């Protein structure tokens, strides 16, 4: 984390880099055209030593002006090719920071602008807010909003529940970090031109899973006013009994008896990261469809399974955009990632595990689900089943429930460049991200355009950005640009926007899957 300070304050706007006053001290960013950017502003103290597995604490205040122009530590993690991270970034425990992008006009006029808070994905164990794909500048330029990107604890340090070992360990630390960041936004974002009364939380993959969890957490009530969940694994939340078993296995990998679990507080980071890397691969290989690290029902932050909370009408009363990508599982096949089952054998193991976890499910019900996938013995059928089990159906179960009391919009992202189609990736997991942020690579550094398609992709991106921005500003994704009207989602019609080269609105595009899976949510406990 940068710790350079000035003793003399500088001008906030004219003739100087942008400076904002936070509750803990002044922070200086940089101008990039008409957008001010701050990197790695601390929203909490470094969770190290005795606080390694504890809830986030307020950062120490500082004198003078803190330079926030370079990225600080990213959350400790096992690097992989699924989530590209700049090699210049370093891992460390001083990783509870956020980035802010704000329009010059909002800073100069003090006219508060809508705020969008981004939670990155990465299977609860990978990624960082420092990834270039999440740069918020183009969204700010397109929508006159303030963008905040949140860095939070991951893997063993953020989403592995070790509370069964000792009172020194707190569950759901990554979620607690995100809540602390949202509280920071509430208390400080006005200094950056943002409106604390108009906050949209949005995320993708596990970041979207955090969004659906926060939508059902009493602790997050009032901290955001709209939500966007892109490909949320909404049923990937586990019970304490299973969490205790995973915690025990983590200790075994570290060759620590349970009686010495307290030593984790001083264990070298590289040992923790190494053991977590083994665990994070081992669990989905042994139990396809499961993750080692994920949110856990703790009876407090997460009172019960979020999908149950949704279906009981207990989600926060805020407008919601939610959706999935047409070919979610394809990317996991390409990268040979164990995170999702993508072979017929692995999918069959997953189905047996689902049946074992849900004794109330009859053999007839399981048979009905599998009947919707006649080519389940082929890779294509396995990918479709995996997509629906992990993402498509959970998103629909959330939508069906949330739409009974709050405005809800459902989308399916179908857009794919010619290269992605040729590579049999299609609209794979996370492929909507450059469209949402407007951050496509250059020709030499973006292989997705090697067979063309940039013009169409740019047009699709413009429409998506305008819809997301209109939603953040007005609570309705109605882009005033002649785009196709996007009607709200209702359980009776399941009206869905299919985002492609030409957008279409279709009622219940996944009717066969709905019929097969039914309305009772199926997940892992």
mmCIF file of N, CA and C in Angstrom, residues 52 72 91 101 115 121-122 125 127 221 255 268 284 291 320 324 344 353 369 378 383 397 407 427 435 451 489:
data_model
loop_
_atom_site.group_PDB
_atom_site.id
_atom_site.type_symbol
_atom_site.label_atom_id
_atom_site.label_comp_id
_atom_site.label_asym_id
_atom_site.label_seq_id
_atom_site.Cartn_x
_atom_site.Cartn_y
_atom_site.Cartn_z
ATOM 1 N N UNK A 52 -5.885 -11.932 11.603
ATOM 2 C CA UNK A 52 -5.874 -12.577 10.290
ATOM 3 C C UNK A 52 -7.227 -13.184 9.933
ATOM 4 N N UNK A 72 -2.101 -1.486 -4.305
ATOM 5 C CA UNK A 72 -1.481 -2.104 -3.154
ATOM 6 C C UNK A 72 -1.478 -3.615 -3.276
ATOM 7 N N UNK A 91 1.216 -10.024 -3.684
ATOM 8 C CA UNK A 91 0.237 -10.500 -2.718
ATOM 9 C C UNK A 91 0.652 -10.078 -1.310
ATOM 10 N N UNK A 101 -13.359 5.733 -9.345
ATOM 11 C CA UNK A 101 -13.326 6.537 -10.575
ATOM 12 C C UNK A 101 -14.495 7.518 -10.491
ATOM 13 N N UNK A 115 -23.724 5.819 -7.683
ATOM 14 C CA UNK A 115 -22.512 5.057 -7.354
ATOM 15 C C UNK A 115 -22.734 3.591 -7.729
ATOM 16 N N UNK A 121 -15.174 -11.385 -9.540
ATOM 17 C CA UNK A 121 -15.355 -12.823 -9.405
ATOM 18 C C UNK A 121 -14.033 -13.556 -9.306
ATOM 19 N N UNK A 122 -14.128 -14.898 -9.317
ATOM 20 C CA UNK A 122 -12.928 -15.727 -9.214
ATOM 21 C C UNK A 122 -13.116 -16.921 -8.308
ATOM 22 N N UNK A 125 -11.836 -17.518 -4.680
ATOM 23 C CA UNK A 125 -10.443 -17.782 -4.307
ATOM 24 C C UNK A 125 -9.434 -17.093 -5.222
ATOM 25 N N UNK A 127 -8.548 -13.593 -8.136
ATOM 26 C CA UNK A 127 -8.918 -12.294 -8.679
ATOM 27 C C UNK A 127 -8.572 -11.121 -7.787
ATOM 28 N N UNK A 221 -28.491 -4.501 4.981
ATOM 29 C CA UNK A 221 -29.710 -3.720 4.716
ATOM 30 C C UNK A 221 -29.403 -2.221 4.703
ATOM 31 N N UNK A 255 -0.491 -30.082 8.061
ATOM 32 C CA UNK A 255 0.093 -30.968 9.082
ATOM 33 C C UNK A 255 -0.006 -30.345 10.472
ATOM 34 N N UNK A 268 3.223 -18.747 8.007
ATOM 35 C CA UNK A 268 3.658 -17.972 6.841
ATOM 36 C C UNK A 268 2.610 -18.006 5.724
ATOM 37 N N UNK A 284 -13.291 -29.924 -5.656
ATOM 38 C CA UNK A 284 -14.152 -30.129 -6.839
ATOM 39 C C UNK A 284 -13.785 -31.371 -7.643
ATOM 40 N N UNK A 291 -17.321 -26.342 -4.345
ATOM 41 C CA UNK A 291 -16.106 -25.567 -4.164
ATOM 42 C C UNK A 291 -15.609 -25.774 -2.735
ATOM 43 N N UNK A 320 -33.524 -5.367 -9.121
ATOM 44 C CA UNK A 320 -32.474 -6.347 -9.416
ATOM 45 C C UNK A 320 -32.417 -6.649 -10.910
ATOM 46 N N UNK A 324 -27.478 -14.780 -16.902
ATOM 47 C CA UNK A 324 -26.390 -15.726 -17.118
ATOM 48 C C UNK A 324 -25.927 -15.635 -18.565
ATOM 49 N N UNK A 344 -19.080 -36.076 -18.909
ATOM 50 C CA UNK A 344 -20.237 -36.888 -18.502
ATOM 51 C C UNK A 344 -20.024 -37.603 -17.175
ATOM 52 N N UNK A 353 -24.405 -36.878 -6.009
ATOM 53 C CA UNK A 353 -24.193 -36.077 -4.799
ATOM 54 C C UNK A 353 -25.421 -35.225 -4.502
ATOM 55 N N UNK A 369 -35.126 -34.448 -14.402
ATOM 56 C CA UNK A 369 -34.098 -33.447 -14.680
ATOM 57 C C UNK A 369 -33.166 -33.941 -15.783
ATOM 58 N N UNK A 378 -22.520 -37.166 -23.650
ATOM 59 C CA UNK A 378 -21.545 -36.468 -24.492
ATOM 60 C C UNK A 378 -21.132 -35.171 -23.803
ATOM 61 N N UNK A 383 -21.853 -30.181 -20.512
ATOM 62 C CA UNK A 383 -21.681 -28.734 -20.375
ATOM 63 C C UNK A 383 -23.014 -28.046 -20.114
ATOM 64 N N UNK A 397 -34.370 -19.244 -10.111
ATOM 65 C CA UNK A 397 -35.030 -19.401 -8.812
ATOM 66 C C UNK A 397 -34.994 -18.086 -8.024
ATOM 67 N N UNK A 407 -38.946 -4.921 -8.375
ATOM 68 C CA UNK A 407 -38.706 -4.929 -9.822
ATOM 69 C C UNK A 407 -37.475 -5.766 -10.159
ATOM 70 N N UNK A 427 -20.671 -17.856 -25.873
ATOM 71 C CA UNK A 427 -20.887 -16.881 -24.794
ATOM 72 C C UNK A 427 -20.550 -17.561 -23.472
ATOM 73 N N UNK A 435 -17.777 -6.261 -22.227
ATOM 74 C CA UNK A 435 -18.940 -5.537 -22.748
ATOM 75 C C UNK A 435 -19.517 -4.611 -21.675
ATOM 76 N N UNK A 451 -10.746 -13.084 -35.675
ATOM 77 C CA UNK A 451 -11.561 -13.381 -36.856
ATOM 78 C C UNK A 451 -12.606 -12.286 -37.096
ATOM 79 N N UNK A 489 -39.229 -8.817 -15.378
ATOM 80 C CA UNK A 489 -39.421 -10.262 -15.278
ATOM 81 C C UNK A 489 -40.596 -10.562 -14.348
#
